Coordinates of C-alpha atoms and ligand atoms in Angstrom, one line a residue:
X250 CA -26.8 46.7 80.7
X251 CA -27.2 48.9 83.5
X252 CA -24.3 48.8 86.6
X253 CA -24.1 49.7 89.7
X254 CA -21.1 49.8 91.6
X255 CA -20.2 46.2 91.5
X256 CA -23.2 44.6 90.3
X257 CA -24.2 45.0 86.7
X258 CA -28.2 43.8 86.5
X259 CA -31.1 43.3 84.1
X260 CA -33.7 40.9 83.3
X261 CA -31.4 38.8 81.0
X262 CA -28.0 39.2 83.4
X263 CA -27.4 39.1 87.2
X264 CA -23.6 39.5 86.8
X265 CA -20.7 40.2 90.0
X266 CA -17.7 41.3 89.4
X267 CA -14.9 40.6 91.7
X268 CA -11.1 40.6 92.0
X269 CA -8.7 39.9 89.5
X270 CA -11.0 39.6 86.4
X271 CA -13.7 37.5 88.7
X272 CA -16.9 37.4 87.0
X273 CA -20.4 35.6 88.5
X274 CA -23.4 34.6 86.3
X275 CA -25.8 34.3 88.4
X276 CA -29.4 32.9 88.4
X277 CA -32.5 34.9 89.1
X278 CA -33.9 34.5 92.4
X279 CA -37.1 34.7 93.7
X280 CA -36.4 37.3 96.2
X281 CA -35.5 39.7 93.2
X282 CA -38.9 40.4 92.6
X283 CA -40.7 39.5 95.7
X284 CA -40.1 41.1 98.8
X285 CA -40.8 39.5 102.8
X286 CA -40.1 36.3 101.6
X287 CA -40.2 33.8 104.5
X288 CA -37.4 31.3 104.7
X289 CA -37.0 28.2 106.9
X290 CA -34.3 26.0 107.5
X291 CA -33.4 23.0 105.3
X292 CA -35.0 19.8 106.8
X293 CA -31.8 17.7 105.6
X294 CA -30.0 18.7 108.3
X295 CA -32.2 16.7 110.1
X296 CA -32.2 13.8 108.2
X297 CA -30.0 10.9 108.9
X298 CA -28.8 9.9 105.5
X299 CA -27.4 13.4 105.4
X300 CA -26.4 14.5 109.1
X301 CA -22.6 13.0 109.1
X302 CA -21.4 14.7 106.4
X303 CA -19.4 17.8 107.1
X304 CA -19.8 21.0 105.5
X305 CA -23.0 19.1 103.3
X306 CA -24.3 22.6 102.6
X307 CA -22.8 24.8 99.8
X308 CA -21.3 27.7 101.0
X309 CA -23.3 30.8 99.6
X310 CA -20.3 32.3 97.8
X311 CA -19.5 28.5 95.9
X312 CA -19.1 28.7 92.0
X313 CA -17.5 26.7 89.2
X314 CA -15.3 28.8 86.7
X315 CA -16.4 28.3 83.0
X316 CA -12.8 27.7 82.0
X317 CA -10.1 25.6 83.5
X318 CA -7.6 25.8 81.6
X319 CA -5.5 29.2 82.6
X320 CA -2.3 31.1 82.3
X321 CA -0.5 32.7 84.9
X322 CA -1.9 36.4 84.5
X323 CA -5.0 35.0 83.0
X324 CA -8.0 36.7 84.6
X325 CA -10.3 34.1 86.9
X326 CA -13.1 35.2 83.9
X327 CA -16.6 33.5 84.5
X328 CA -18.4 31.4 87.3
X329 CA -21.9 29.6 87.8
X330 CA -23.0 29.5 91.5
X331 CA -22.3 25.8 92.5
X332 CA -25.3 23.6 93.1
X333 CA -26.4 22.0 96.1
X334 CA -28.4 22.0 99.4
X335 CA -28.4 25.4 100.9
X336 CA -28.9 26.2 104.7
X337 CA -32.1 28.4 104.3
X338 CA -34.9 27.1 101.9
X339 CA -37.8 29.4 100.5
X340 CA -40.3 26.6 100.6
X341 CA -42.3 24.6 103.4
X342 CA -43.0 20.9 102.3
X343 CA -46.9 21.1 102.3
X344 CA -46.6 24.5 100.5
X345 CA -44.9 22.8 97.4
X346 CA -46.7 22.0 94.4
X347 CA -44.1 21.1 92.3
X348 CA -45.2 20.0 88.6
X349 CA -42.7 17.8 85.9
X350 CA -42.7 17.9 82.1
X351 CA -40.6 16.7 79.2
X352 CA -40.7 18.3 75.3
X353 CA -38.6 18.1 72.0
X354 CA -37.3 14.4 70.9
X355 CA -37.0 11.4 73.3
X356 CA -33.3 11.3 75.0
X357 CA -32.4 8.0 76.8
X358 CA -32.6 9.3 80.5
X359 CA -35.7 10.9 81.2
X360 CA -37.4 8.2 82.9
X361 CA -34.5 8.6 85.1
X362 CA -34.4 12.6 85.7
X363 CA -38.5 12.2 86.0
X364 CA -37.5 9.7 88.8
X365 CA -35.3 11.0 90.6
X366 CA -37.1 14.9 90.5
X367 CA -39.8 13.0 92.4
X368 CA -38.1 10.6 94.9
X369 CA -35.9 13.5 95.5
X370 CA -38.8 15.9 96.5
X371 CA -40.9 13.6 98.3
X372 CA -37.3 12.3 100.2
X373 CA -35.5 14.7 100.5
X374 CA -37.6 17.7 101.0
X375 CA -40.9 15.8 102.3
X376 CA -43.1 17.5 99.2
X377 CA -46.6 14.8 98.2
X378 CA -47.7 17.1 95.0
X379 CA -46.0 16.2 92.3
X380 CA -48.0 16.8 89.0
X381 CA -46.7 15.0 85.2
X382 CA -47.8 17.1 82.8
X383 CA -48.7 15.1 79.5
X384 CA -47.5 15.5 76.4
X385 CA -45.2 18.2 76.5
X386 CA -45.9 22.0 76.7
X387 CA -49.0 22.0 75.1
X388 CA -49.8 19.3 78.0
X389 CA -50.4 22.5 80.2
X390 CA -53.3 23.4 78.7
X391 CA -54.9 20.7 77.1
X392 CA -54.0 17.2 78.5
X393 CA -54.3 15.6 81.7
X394 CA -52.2 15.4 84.7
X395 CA -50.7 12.7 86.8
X396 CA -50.1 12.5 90.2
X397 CA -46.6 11.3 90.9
X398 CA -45.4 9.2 93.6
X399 CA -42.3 7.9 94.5
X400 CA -44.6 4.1 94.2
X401 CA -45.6 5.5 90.3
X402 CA -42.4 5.9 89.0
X403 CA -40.1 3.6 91.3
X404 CA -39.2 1.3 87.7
X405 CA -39.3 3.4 84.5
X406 CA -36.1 4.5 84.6
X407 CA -35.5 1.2 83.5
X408 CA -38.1 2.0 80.2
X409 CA -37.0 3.9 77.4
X410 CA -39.0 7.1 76.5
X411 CA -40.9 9.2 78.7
X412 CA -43.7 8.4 80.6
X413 CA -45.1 12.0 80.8
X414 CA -45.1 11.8 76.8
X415 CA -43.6 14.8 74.7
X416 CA -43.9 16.8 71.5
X417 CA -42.8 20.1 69.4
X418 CA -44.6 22.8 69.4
X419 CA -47.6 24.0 71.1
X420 CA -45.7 26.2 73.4
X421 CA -48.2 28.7 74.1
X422 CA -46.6 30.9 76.9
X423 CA -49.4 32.8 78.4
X424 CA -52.3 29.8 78.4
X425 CA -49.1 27.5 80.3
X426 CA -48.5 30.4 83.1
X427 CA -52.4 30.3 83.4
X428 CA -52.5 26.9 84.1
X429 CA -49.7 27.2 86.3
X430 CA -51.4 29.8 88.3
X431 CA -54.6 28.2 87.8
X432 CA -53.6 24.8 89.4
X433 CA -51.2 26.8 92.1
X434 CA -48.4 25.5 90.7
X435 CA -44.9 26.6 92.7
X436 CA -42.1 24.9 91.2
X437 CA -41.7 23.8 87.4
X438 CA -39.5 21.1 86.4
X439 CA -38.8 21.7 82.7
X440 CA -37.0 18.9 81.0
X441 CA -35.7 19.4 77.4
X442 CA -33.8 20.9 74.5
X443 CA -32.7 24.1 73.6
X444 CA -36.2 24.6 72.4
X445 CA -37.5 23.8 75.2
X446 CA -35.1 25.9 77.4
X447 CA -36.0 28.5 75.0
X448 CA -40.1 27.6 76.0
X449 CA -38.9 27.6 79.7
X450 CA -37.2 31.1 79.7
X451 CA -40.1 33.0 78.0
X452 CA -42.0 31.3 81.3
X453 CA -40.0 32.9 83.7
X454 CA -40.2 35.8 82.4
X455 CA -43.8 35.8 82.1
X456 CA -43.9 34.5 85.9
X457 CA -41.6 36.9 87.4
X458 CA -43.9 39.8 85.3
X459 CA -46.8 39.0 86.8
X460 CA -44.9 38.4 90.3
X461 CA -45.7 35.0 91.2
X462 CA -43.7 32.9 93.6
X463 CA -42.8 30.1 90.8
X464 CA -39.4 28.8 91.1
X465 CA -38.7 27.8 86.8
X466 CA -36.1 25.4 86.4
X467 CA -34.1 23.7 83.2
X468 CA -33.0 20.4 83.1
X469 CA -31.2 20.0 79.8
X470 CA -31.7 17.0 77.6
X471 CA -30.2 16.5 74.1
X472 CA -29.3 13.5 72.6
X473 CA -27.2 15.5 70.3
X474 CA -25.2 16.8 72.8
X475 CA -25.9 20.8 71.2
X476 CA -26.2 22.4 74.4
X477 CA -23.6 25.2 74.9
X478 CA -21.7 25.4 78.5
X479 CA -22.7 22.3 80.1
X480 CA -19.9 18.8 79.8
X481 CA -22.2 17.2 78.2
X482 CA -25.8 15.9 78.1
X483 CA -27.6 13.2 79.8
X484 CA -28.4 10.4 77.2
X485 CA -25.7 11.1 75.6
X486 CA -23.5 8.9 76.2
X487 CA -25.8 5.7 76.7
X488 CA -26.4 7.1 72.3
X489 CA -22.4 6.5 72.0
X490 CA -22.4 3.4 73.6
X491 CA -26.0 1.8 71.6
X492 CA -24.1 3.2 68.2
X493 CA -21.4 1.1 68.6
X494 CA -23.8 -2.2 67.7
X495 CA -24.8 -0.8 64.6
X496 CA -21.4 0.3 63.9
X497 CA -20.5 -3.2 64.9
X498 CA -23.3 -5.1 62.2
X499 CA -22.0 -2.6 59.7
X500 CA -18.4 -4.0 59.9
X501 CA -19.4 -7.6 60.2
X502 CA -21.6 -7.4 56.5
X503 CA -19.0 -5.3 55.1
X504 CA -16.3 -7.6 55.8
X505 CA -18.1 -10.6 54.9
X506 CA -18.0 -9.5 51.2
X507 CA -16.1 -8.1 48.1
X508 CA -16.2 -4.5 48.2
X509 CA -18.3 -4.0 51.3
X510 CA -19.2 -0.3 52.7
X511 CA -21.1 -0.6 55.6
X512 CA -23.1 2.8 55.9
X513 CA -24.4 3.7 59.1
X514 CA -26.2 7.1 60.2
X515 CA -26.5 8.6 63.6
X516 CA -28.3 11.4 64.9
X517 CA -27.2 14.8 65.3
X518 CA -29.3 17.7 63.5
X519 CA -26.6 20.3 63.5
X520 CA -23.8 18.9 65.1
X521 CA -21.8 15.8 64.6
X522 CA -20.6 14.6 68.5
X523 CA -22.4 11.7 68.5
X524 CA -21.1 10.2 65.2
X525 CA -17.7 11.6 66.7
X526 CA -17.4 10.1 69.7
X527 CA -18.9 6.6 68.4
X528 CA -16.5 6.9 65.7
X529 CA -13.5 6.9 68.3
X530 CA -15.0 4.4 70.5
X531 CA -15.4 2.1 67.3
X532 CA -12.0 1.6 66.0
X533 CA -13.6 -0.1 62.9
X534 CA -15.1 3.2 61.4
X535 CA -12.8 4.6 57.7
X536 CA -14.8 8.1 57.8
X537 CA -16.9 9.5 59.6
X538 CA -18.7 12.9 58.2
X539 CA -20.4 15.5 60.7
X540 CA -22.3 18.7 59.9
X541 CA -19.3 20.9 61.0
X542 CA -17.4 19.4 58.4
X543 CA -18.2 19.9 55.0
X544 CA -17.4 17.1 52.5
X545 CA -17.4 16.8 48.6
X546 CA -17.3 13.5 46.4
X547 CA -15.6 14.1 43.3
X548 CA -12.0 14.8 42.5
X549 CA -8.6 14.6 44.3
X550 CA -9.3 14.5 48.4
X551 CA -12.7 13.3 47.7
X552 CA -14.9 11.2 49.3
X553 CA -15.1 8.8 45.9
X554 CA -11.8 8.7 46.1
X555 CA -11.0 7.7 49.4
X556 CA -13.2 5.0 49.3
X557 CA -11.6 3.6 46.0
X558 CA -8.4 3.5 48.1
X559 CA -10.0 2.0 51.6
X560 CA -11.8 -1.1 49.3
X561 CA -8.2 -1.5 47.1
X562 CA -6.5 -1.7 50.7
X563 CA -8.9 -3.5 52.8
X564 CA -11.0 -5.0 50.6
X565 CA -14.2 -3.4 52.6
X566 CA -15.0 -0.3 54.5
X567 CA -17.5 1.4 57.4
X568 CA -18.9 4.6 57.0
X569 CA -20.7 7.1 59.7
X570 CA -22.8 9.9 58.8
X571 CA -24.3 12.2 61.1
X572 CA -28.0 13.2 59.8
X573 CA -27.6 17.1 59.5
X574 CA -24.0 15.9 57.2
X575 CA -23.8 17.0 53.5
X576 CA -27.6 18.9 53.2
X577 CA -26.1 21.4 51.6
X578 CA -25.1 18.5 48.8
X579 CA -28.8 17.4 48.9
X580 CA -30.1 20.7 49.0
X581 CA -29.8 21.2 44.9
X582 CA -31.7 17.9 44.7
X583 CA -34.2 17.9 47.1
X584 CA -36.9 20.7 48.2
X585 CA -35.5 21.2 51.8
X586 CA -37.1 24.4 53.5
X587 CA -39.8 22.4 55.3
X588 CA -40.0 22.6 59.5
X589 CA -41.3 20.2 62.1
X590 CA -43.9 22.0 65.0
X591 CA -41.5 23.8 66.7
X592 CA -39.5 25.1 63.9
X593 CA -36.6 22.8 63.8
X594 CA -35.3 22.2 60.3
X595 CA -36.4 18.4 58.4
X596 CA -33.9 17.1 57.2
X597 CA -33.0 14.6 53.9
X598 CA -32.4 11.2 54.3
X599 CA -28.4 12.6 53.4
X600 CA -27.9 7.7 54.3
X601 CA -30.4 6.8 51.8
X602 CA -29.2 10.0 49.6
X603 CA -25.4 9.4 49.6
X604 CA -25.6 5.3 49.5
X605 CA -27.1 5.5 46.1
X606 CA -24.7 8.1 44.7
X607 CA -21.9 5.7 45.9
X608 CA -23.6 2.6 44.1
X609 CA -24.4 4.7 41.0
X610 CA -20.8 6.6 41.2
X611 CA -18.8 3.1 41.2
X612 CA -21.1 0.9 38.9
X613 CA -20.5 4.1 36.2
X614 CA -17.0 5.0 36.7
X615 CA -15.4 1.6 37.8
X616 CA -17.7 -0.8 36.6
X617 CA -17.5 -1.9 40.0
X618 CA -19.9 -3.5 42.0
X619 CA -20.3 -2.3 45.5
X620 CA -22.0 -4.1 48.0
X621 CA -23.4 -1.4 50.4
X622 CA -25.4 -2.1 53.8
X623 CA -27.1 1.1 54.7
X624 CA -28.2 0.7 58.5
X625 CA -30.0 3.7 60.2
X626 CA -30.6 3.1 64.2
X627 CA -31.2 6.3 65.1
X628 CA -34.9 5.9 66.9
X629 CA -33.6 2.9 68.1
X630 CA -30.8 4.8 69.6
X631 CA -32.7 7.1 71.2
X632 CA -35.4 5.0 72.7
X633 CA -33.3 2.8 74.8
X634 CA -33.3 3.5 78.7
X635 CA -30.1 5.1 79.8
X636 CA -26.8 3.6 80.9
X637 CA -25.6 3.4 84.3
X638 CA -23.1 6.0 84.1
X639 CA -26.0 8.5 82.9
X640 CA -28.3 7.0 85.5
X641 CA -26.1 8.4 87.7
X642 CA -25.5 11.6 85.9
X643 CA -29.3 12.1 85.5
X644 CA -29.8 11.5 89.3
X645 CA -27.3 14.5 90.2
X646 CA -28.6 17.2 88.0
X647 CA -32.5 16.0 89.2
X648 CA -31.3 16.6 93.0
X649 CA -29.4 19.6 92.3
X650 CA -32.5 20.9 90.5
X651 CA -34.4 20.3 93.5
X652 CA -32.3 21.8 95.9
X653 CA -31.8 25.1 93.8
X654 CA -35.7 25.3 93.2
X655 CA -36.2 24.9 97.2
X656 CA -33.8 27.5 98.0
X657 CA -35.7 30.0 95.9
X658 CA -33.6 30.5 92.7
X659 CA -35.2 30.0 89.4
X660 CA -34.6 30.8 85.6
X661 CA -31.9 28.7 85.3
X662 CA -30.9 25.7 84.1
X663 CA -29.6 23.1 86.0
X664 CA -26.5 21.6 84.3
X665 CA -22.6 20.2 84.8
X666 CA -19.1 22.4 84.4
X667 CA -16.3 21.2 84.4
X668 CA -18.0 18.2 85.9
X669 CA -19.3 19.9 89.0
X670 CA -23.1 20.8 88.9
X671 CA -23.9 24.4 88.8
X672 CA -26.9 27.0 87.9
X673 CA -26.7 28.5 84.7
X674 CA -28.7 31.4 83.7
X675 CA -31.3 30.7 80.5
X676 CA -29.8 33.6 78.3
X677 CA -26.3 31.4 78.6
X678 CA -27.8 28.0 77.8
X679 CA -30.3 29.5 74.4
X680 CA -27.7 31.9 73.3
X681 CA -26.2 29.3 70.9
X682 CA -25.7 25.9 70.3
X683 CA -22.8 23.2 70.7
X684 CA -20.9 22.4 67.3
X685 CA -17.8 19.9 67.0
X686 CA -15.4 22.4 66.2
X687 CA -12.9 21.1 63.5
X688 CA -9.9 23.3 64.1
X689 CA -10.0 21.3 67.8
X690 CA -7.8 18.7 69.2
X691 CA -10.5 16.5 69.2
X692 CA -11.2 16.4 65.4
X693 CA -7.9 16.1 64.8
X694 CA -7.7 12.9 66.8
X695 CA -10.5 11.4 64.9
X696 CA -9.0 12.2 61.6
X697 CA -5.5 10.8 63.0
X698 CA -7.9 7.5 63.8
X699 CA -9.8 7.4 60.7
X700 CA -7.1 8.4 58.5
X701 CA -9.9 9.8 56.5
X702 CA -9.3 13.4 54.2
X703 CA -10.1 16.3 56.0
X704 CA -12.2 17.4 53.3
X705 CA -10.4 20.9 53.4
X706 CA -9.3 22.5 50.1
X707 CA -6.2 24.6 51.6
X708 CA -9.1 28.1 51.4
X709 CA -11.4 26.1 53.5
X710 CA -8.4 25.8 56.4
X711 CA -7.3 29.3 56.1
X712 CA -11.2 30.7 56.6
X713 CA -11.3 28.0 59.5
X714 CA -8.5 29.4 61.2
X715 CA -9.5 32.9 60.1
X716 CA -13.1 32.0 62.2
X717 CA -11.1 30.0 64.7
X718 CA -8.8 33.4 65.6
X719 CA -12.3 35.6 65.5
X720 CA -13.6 33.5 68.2
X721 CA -10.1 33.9 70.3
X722 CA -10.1 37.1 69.9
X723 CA -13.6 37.7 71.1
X724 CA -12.9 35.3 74.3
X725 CA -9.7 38.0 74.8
X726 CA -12.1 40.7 74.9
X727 CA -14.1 39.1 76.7
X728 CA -11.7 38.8 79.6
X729 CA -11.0 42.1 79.7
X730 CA -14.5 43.3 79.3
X731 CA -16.9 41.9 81.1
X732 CA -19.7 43.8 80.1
X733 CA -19.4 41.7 76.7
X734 CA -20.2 38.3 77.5
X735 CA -19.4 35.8 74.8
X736 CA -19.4 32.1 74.9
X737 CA -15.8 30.7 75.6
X738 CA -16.8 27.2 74.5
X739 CA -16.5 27.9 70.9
X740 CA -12.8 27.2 71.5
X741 CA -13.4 24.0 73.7
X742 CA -15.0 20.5 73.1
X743 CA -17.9 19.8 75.7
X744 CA -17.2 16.5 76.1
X745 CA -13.6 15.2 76.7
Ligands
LIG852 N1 -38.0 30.1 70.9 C1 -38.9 29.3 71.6 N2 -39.8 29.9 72.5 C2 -40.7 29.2 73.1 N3 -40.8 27.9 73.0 C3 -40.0 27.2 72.2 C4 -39.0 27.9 71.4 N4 -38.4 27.0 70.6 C5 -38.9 25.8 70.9 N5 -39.9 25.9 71.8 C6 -40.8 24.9 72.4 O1 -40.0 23.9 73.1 C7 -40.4 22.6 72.8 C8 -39.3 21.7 72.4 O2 -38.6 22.3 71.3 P1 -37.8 21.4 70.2 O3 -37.0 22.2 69.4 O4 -38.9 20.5 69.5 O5 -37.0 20.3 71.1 P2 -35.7 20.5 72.0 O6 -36.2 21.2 73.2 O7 -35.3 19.1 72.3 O8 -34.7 21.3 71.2 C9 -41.6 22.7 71.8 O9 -42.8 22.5 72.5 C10 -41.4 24.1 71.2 O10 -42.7 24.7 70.9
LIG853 O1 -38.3 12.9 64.3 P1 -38.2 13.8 65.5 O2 -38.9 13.2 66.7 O3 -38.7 15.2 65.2 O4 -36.7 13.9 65.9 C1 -35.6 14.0 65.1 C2 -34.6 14.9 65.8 O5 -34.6 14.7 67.2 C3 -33.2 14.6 67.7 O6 -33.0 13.3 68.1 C4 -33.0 15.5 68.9 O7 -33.5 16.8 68.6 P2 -34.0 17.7 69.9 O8 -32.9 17.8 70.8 O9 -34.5 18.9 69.2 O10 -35.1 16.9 70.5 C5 -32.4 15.0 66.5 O11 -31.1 14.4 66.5 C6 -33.2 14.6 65.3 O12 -32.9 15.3 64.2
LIG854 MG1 -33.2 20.9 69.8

């Protein structure tokens, strides 16, 4: 990373330093790499809706700090630039030609985020061309497009899914920034995953080498909530709130008889937040077992053995497992190495799996017989259409998307800190992924609720804390050395 004076910058990292320990990500903007750029000023401060409101544009030196929580001598440590409307935009309205698509698995909420991307161009900004690209990335070379107006998609947030369609794989960087150049394509709306912020990096950087004036932006979707940085994801919580009725049918059959286990599985490929946080709304759930968490069945501390005690206490039970939990159990069983398109691993049915080694375990050792209801919503989770608290959400980061794009900056993603909305550089959001971490508060308040075994044998909790102090340590250096930028959310839940 090469630095001069105060500014340290490459192609991955625009990064200020200021006082006491003050360090700014910023985002990429398009007068980095184009020079004479013409700028214009920002036609909301002509619009009614908008021209009350003191102080409605962000002030150019605006960011969010990554971490709230601080000590006295702490050092201020890392910003995002703030989001919002600025003063000078980089655009004209008829020069826009702004284009929308969505990729990886369906999250409840993009209906909305496609909505609102368009409303908030066409009203805001006064832009007509608005182009859905079908089907994903691979929609950019070989589907068709849609024209969207604000009269198209006024209802489907309301509709699960996406109407633009999605997929995994086919991303295909050079044939998309052909088609982007090929169609005169300014501004790219890029709604997905970490795959697909991954997809959306590699087309900046293809953009910005061949020196077009293409503003790229992120808007991050997961229904798994693995995103690293941001609070948390759009869909997400509408997914908590949809679990709780299978968790709810799961109680209500294993209640209603002797030696019930209600077994329910929720998504989550590689980390366990949703079953987490619908595990805490619940209130009914005896154990809930995540990815981060690894569990074993036999022996003292064992899952066999705390369900013995749950049915000889309550007569019945609910279990939730998060899909990526106990592969590495299955992984002896089952051939396991295959991938889907864009190189995300399949996983075992770990439900279907662990529900007949509790039948067989019980029938065998107790001569006991269990009456398990093994219920897996997950598509039906994520196909509903978001909640009104994520309608909401999903509004914000589609206008702050906007106004970022409009006032030239690009190669980030847009996405909320500490619940104010801010850009974040690409490298920050792909570097790594969310994960429950188990050594947290949080965790500890689900096993307090569960009352389930942690599932630690006493060398598990020391390597734990052993990773636990690794990561403080690097976050340490990390505030004294800012040319080593590590993530400090290891150490923090991103939803609370
Ligand atoms: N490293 C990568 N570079 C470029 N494109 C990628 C990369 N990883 C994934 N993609 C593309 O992003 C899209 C979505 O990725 P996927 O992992 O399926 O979902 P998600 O974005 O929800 O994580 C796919 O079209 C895939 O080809
Ligand atoms: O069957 P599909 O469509 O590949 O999706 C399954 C995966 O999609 C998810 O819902 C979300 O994954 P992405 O964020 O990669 O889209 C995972 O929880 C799940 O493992
Ligand atoms: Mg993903």
């Amino acid at each position: 990373m090469a630095a001069t004076g105060n500014n340290i910058d490459n192609s991955n990292a625009k990064i200020v330093l200021g006082d006491a320990g003050y360090v700014l990500e910023d985002v990429p903007h398009l007068s980095d790499y184009i020079s004479d750029l013409s700028t214009y000023s920002n036609p909301l401060q002509d619009n009614p809706a908008y021209s009350v409101v003191k102080q409605y544009f962000v002030h150019v030196d605006d960011t969010v700090p990554q971490k709230v929580v601080v000590h006295k001598n702490s050092p201020r440590g890392i910003h995002f630039r703030r989001a919002g409307p600025r003063q000078r935009i980089y655009f004209k309205a008829d020069e826009v030609h702004a284009c929308i698509v969505t990729c990886g698995g369906l999250c409840p909420g993009l209906n909305t985020v496609i909505r609102e991307l368009v409303c908030g161009l066409y009203n805001m900004y006064g832009v007509k061309k608005v182009l859905g690209i079908e089907g994903g990335y691979r929609g950019f070379y070989s589907k068709n497009t849609i024209h969207l107006t604000p009269k198209f998609v006024n209802d489907i947030h309301k509709r699960g899914g996406t109407v633009l369609g999605t997929s995994r794989g086919g991303h295909d960087t050079s044939k998309i920034v052909d088609s982007i150049q090929d169609r005169g394509i300014n501004q790219v709306y890029i709604i997905g995953g970490d795959g697909t912020q991954r997809g959306a990096s590699a087309i900046y950087e293809e953009v910005r080498r061949r020196g077009l004036k293409v503003a790229v932006v992120g808007i991050p979707k997961t229904i798994d909530n693995d995103i690293p940085i941001i609070d948390k994801s759009f869909g997400f919580d509408s997914a908590v709130e949809e679990a709780q009725r299978a968790i709810n049918a799961a109680h209500v059959e294993s209640e209603s008889m002797e030696n019930g286990i209600g077994l329910v599985k929720l998504m989550g490929r590689y980390c366990g937040f949703i079953a987490m946080y619908a595990t805490l709304a619940s209130r009914d759930v005896d154990c809930c077992l995540i990815p981060e968490s690894p569990f074993y069945l036999e022996g003292p501390g064992g899952l066999y053995e705390y369900i013995s005690r749950c049915l000889k206490d309550n007569g019945h039970m609910v279990i939730v497992i998060a899909e990526g939990a106990g592969q590495e159990l299955l992984s002896g069983s089952i051939d396991s190495d295959k991938l889907d398109a864009s190189g995300n691993k399949l996983l075992q049915d770990v439900g279907l799996w662990i529900s007949q080694k509790i039948k067989d375990h019980f029938s065998k050792a107790h001569k006991m017989t269990i009456n398990l209801k093994y219920i897996d919503p997950t598509y039906m989770i994520r196909a509903i259409p978001s909640n009104a608290s994520d309608n909401v959400y999903c509004t914000l980061l589609a206008q702050s998307a906007i106004h970022g794009a409009m006032a030239g900056y690009t190669g980030y993603t847009s996405g909320l800190v500490n619940g104010r909305q801010t850009y974040i550089p690409f490298y920050r959001i792909t570097e790594k992924q969310n994960k429950v971490v188990i050594t947290d508060r949080m965790w500890a308040r689900l096993l307090s609720s569960t009352n389930q075994p942690s599932f630690l044998i006493p060398k598990d909790a020391v390597a734990e804390e052993l990773k636990e102090e690794e990561t403080t340590n690097k976050l340490d250096n990390n505030n004294n050395n800012t040319n080593n930028i590590e993530d400090e959310t290891m150490s923090k839940p991103s939803v609370m």
